Amino acid sequence: MWLVIFPIVIAGLGEFTKMGSALLIMAIVGGLILFSVYGYIAEIKGNAQIAYLIDDVPAHLFILYFLAFWEKKKL
């Protein structure tokens, strides 16, 4: 499946192809790390909802911050 998704995602990025492919790989690895931490917290706390709040809410806040300041900082 990734053999198809990867070229479709980076197609047409031009000079940003290296950055786009790096971000795609980081997203894949980041998803693995977040789900591992989520499972660990859910086992310790015994509650999947609390694990979601502890693990995923800060990640989503970071994404919102990044999107809000994308144009201002020209990242």
Coordinates of N, CA, C and O in Angstrom, one line a residue:
M1 N 0.8 -1.2 0.0 CA 0.0 0.0 0.0 C 0.9 1.3 0.0 O 0.6 2.2 -0.7
W2 N 2.0 1.3 0.8 CA 2.8 2.5 0.9 C 3.5 2.7 -0.5 O 3.9 3.9 -0.7
L3 N 3.7 1.7 -1.2 CA 4.3 1.9 -2.6 C 3.5 2.7 -3.5 O 4.0 3.3 -4.4
V4 N 2.2 2.8 -3.2 CA 1.3 3.6 -4.0 C 1.1 4.9 -3.4 O 1.1 6.0 -4.0
I5 N 0.9 5.0 -2.0 CA 0.6 6.2 -1.3 C 1.8 7.2 -1.4 O 1.6 8.4 -1.6
F6 N 3.0 6.7 -1.2 CA 4.2 7.6 -1.1 C 4.3 8.4 -2.4 O 4.5 9.7 -2.3
P7 N 4.4 7.8 -3.6 CA 4.6 8.7 -4.8 C 3.4 9.6 -5.0 O 3.6 10.7 -5.5
I8 N 2.2 9.2 -4.7 CA 1.0 10.1 -4.9 C 1.1 11.3 -4.0 O 0.8 12.4 -4.4
V9 N 1.6 11.1 -2.8 CA 1.7 12.2 -1.8 C 2.8 13.2 -2.2 O 2.6 14.4 -2.1
I10 N 3.9 12.7 -2.7 CA 5.0 13.7 -3.0 C 5.0 14.2 -4.5 O 5.8 15.0 -4.8
A11 N 4.0 13.7 -5.3 CA 4.0 14.1 -6.7 C 3.6 15.6 -6.7 O 2.7 16.1 -6.0
G12 N 4.3 16.3 -7.5 CA 4.0 17.7 -7.8 C 4.6 18.7 -6.7 O 4.2 19.8 -6.7
L13 N 5.4 18.2 -5.8 CA 5.9 19.1 -4.8 C 7.1 19.9 -5.3 O 7.5 20.9 -4.6
G14 N 7.7 19.5 -6.4 CA 8.8 20.3 -7.0 C 10.0 20.4 -6.1 O 10.5 19.3 -5.6
E15 N 10.4 21.6 -5.7 CA 11.6 21.8 -4.9 C 11.3 21.3 -3.4 O 12.3 21.2 -2.6
F16 N 10.1 21.1 -3.1 CA 9.7 20.7 -1.7 C 9.6 19.2 -1.6 O 9.1 18.7 -0.6
T17 N 10.1 18.4 -2.6 CA 9.9 17.0 -2.5 C 10.6 16.3 -1.3 O 10.1 15.5 -0.7
K18 N 11.9 16.8 -1.1 CA 12.6 16.2 0.1 C 11.9 16.5 1.4 O 11.8 15.6 2.2
M19 N 11.4 17.7 1.6 CA 10.7 18.1 2.8 C 9.4 17.3 2.9 O 9.0 16.8 4.0
G20 N 8.6 17.2 1.8 CA 7.4 16.4 1.8 C 7.6 15.0 2.2 O 6.8 14.4 2.9
S21 N 8.6 14.3 1.6 CA 8.8 12.9 1.9 C 9.3 12.8 3.3 O 8.9 11.8 4.0
A22 N 10.1 13.7 3.8 CA 10.6 13.6 5.2 C 9.4 13.8 6.2 O 9.3 13.0 7.2
L23 N 8.5 14.7 5.9 CA 7.3 14.9 6.7 C 6.4 13.7 6.7 O 5.8 13.3 7.7
L24 N 6.3 13.0 5.6 CA 5.4 11.8 5.5 C 6.0 10.7 6.3 O 5.3 10.0 7.1
I25 N 7.3 10.5 6.3 CA 7.9 9.5 7.1 C 7.8 9.8 8.6 O 7.6 8.9 9.4
M26 N 8.0 11.1 8.9 CA 7.9 11.5 10.3 C 6.4 11.2 10.8 O 6.2 10.9 12.0
A27 N 5.4 11.5 10.0 CA 4.1 11.2 10.3 C 3.8 9.7 10.6 O 3.1 9.4 11.6
I28 N 4.4 8.9 9.8 CA 4.2 7.5 10.0 C 4.9 7.0 11.3 O 4.2 6.3 12.1
V29 N 6.1 7.4 11.5 CA 6.8 7.1 12.8 C 6.1 7.7 14.0 O 6.0 7.1 15.0
G30 N 5.7 8.9 13.9 CA 5.0 9.6 14.9 C 3.7 8.9 15.3 O 3.4 8.8 16.5
G31 N 3.0 8.4 14.3 CA 1.8 7.6 14.6 C 2.1 6.4 15.4 O 1.4 6.0 16.3
L32 N 3.2 5.7 15.1 CA 3.6 4.5 15.8 C 3.9 4.8 17.2 O 3.5 4.1 18.1
I33 N 4.6 5.9 17.4 CA 5.0 6.3 18.8 C 3.8 6.7 19.6 O 3.6 6.3 20.8
L34 N 2.9 7.5 19.0 CA 1.7 7.9 19.8 C 0.8 6.7 20.2 O 0.3 6.7 21.3
F35 N 0.6 5.8 19.3 CA -0.2 4.6 19.6 C 0.4 3.7 20.7 O -0.2 3.2 21.5
S36 N 1.8 3.7 20.6 CA 2.5 2.9 21.7 C 2.3 3.5 23.0 O 2.0 2.9 24.0
V37 N 2.5 4.8 23.1 CA 2.3 5.6 24.4 C 0.9 5.5 24.8 O 0.6 5.3 26.0
Y38 N 0.0 5.6 23.9 CA -1.5 5.5 24.2 C -1.8 4.1 24.9 O -2.5 4.1 25.9
G39 N -1.3 3.1 24.3 CA -1.5 1.7 24.8 C -0.9 1.5 26.2 O -1.5 1.0 27.1
Y40 N 0.3 2.1 26.4 CA 0.9 2.0 27.7 C 0.2 2.7 28.8 O -0.1 2.2 29.8
I41 N -0.3 3.9 28.4 CA -1.0 4.7 29.4 C -2.4 4.1 29.7 O -2.8 4.0 30.9
A42 N -3.0 3.5 28.7 CA -4.3 2.8 28.9 C -4.2 1.6 29.8 O -5.1 1.4 30.6
E43 N -3.1 0.9 29.7 CA -2.8 -0.2 30.6 C -2.6 0.2 32.0 O -3.1 -0.4 32.9
I44 N -1.8 1.2 32.2 CA -1.5 1.7 33.5 C -2.7 2.3 34.2 O -3.0 1.9 35.4
K45 N -3.4 3.2 33.5 CA -4.6 3.8 34.1 C -5.8 3.0 34.1 O -6.8 3.2 34.9
G46 N -5.9 2.0 33.2 CA -7.1 1.2 33.1 C -8.3 1.8 32.5 O -9.4 1.4 32.6
N47 N -8.0 3.0 31.8 CA -9.1 3.7 31.2 C -8.6 4.3 29.9 O -7.7 5.1 29.9
A48 N -9.2 3.9 28.8 CA -8.8 4.4 27.5 C -9.1 5.8 27.2 O -8.3 6.5 26.5
Q49 N -10.1 6.4 27.8 CA -10.5 7.8 27.7 C -9.4 8.7 28.3 O -9.0 9.7 27.7
I50 N -8.9 8.3 29.5 CA -7.9 9.1 30.1 C -6.6 9.0 29.3 O -5.9 10.0 29.2
A51 N -6.3 7.9 28.8 CA -5.1 7.7 28.0 C -5.2 8.6 26.7 O -4.2 9.2 26.3
Y52 N -6.4 8.7 26.2 CA -6.6 9.6 25.0 C -6.3 11.0 25.4 O -5.6 11.8 24.7
L53 N -6.8 11.5 26.5 CA -6.6 12.9 26.9 C -5.1 13.2 27.2 O -4.6 14.2 26.8
I54 N -4.5 12.2 27.8 CA -3.0 12.4 28.2 C -2.2 12.4 26.9 O -1.2 13.2 26.8
D55 N -2.5 11.5 26.0 CA -1.6 11.3 24.9 C -2.0 12.1 23.6 O -1.1 12.8 23.1
D56 N -3.2 12.1 23.2 CA -3.6 12.7 22.0 C -3.9 14.2 22.0 O -3.7 14.9 21.0
V57 N -4.4 14.7 23.1 CA -4.8 16.1 23.1 C -3.6 17.0 23.0 O -3.6 18.0 22.2
P58 N -2.5 16.8 23.7 CA -1.3 17.6 23.4 C -0.8 17.5 22.0 O -0.3 18.6 21.4
A59 N -0.9 16.4 21.4 CA -0.5 16.2 20.0 C -1.3 17.1 19.1 O -0.8 17.8 18.2
H60 N -2.6 17.1 19.3 CA -3.5 17.9 18.5 C -3.3 19.4 18.7 O -3.4 20.2 17.8
L61 N -3.0 19.8 19.9 CA -2.8 21.2 20.2 C -1.5 21.6 19.5 O -1.4 22.7 19.0
F62 N -0.5 20.8 19.4 CA 0.7 21.1 18.7 C 0.4 21.3 17.2 O 0.9 22.2 16.6
I63 N -0.4 20.4 16.6 CA -0.8 20.5 15.2 C -1.5 21.8 15.0 O -1.2 22.5 14.0
L64 N -2.4 22.2 15.8 CA -3.2 23.4 15.7 C -2.2 24.6 15.8 O -2.4 25.6 15.0
Y65 N -1.3 24.6 16.7 CA -0.3 25.7 16.8 C 0.5 25.8 15.5 O 0.7 26.9 15.0
F66 N 1.0 24.7 15.0 CA 1.8 24.7 13.8 C 1.0 25.3 12.6 O 1.5 26.1 11.9
L67 N -0.3 24.9 12.5 CA -1.1 25.4 11.4 C -1.4 26.9 11.5 O -1.5 27.6 10.6
A68 N -1.6 27.3 12.8 CA -2.0 28.7 13.0 C -0.8 29.6 12.6 O -1.0 30.8 12.2
F69 N 0.4 29.2 12.8 CA 1.6 30.1 12.6 C 2.4 29.7 11.4 O 3.5 30.2 11.2
W70 N 1.8 28.8 10.5 CA 2.6 28.4 9.3 C 2.9 29.5 8.4 O 4.0 29.7 8.0
E71 N 2.0 30.4 8.1 CA 2.2 31.5 7.2 C 3.0 32.6 7.8 O 3.8 33.3 7.2
K72 N 2.8 32.8 9.1 CA 3.5 33.9 9.8 C 5.0 33.7 9.8 O 5.8 34.6 9.7
K73 N 5.5 32.5 10.1 CA 6.9 32.2 10.3 C 7.5 31.7 9.0 O 8.7 31.5 9.0
K74 N 6.7 31.4 8.0 CA 7.3 30.9 6.7 C 8.2 29.6 6.9 O 9.3 29.6 6.5
L75 N 7.6 28.6 7.6 CA 8.4 27.4 7.9 C 8.6 26.6 6.7 O 7.8 26.3 5.9

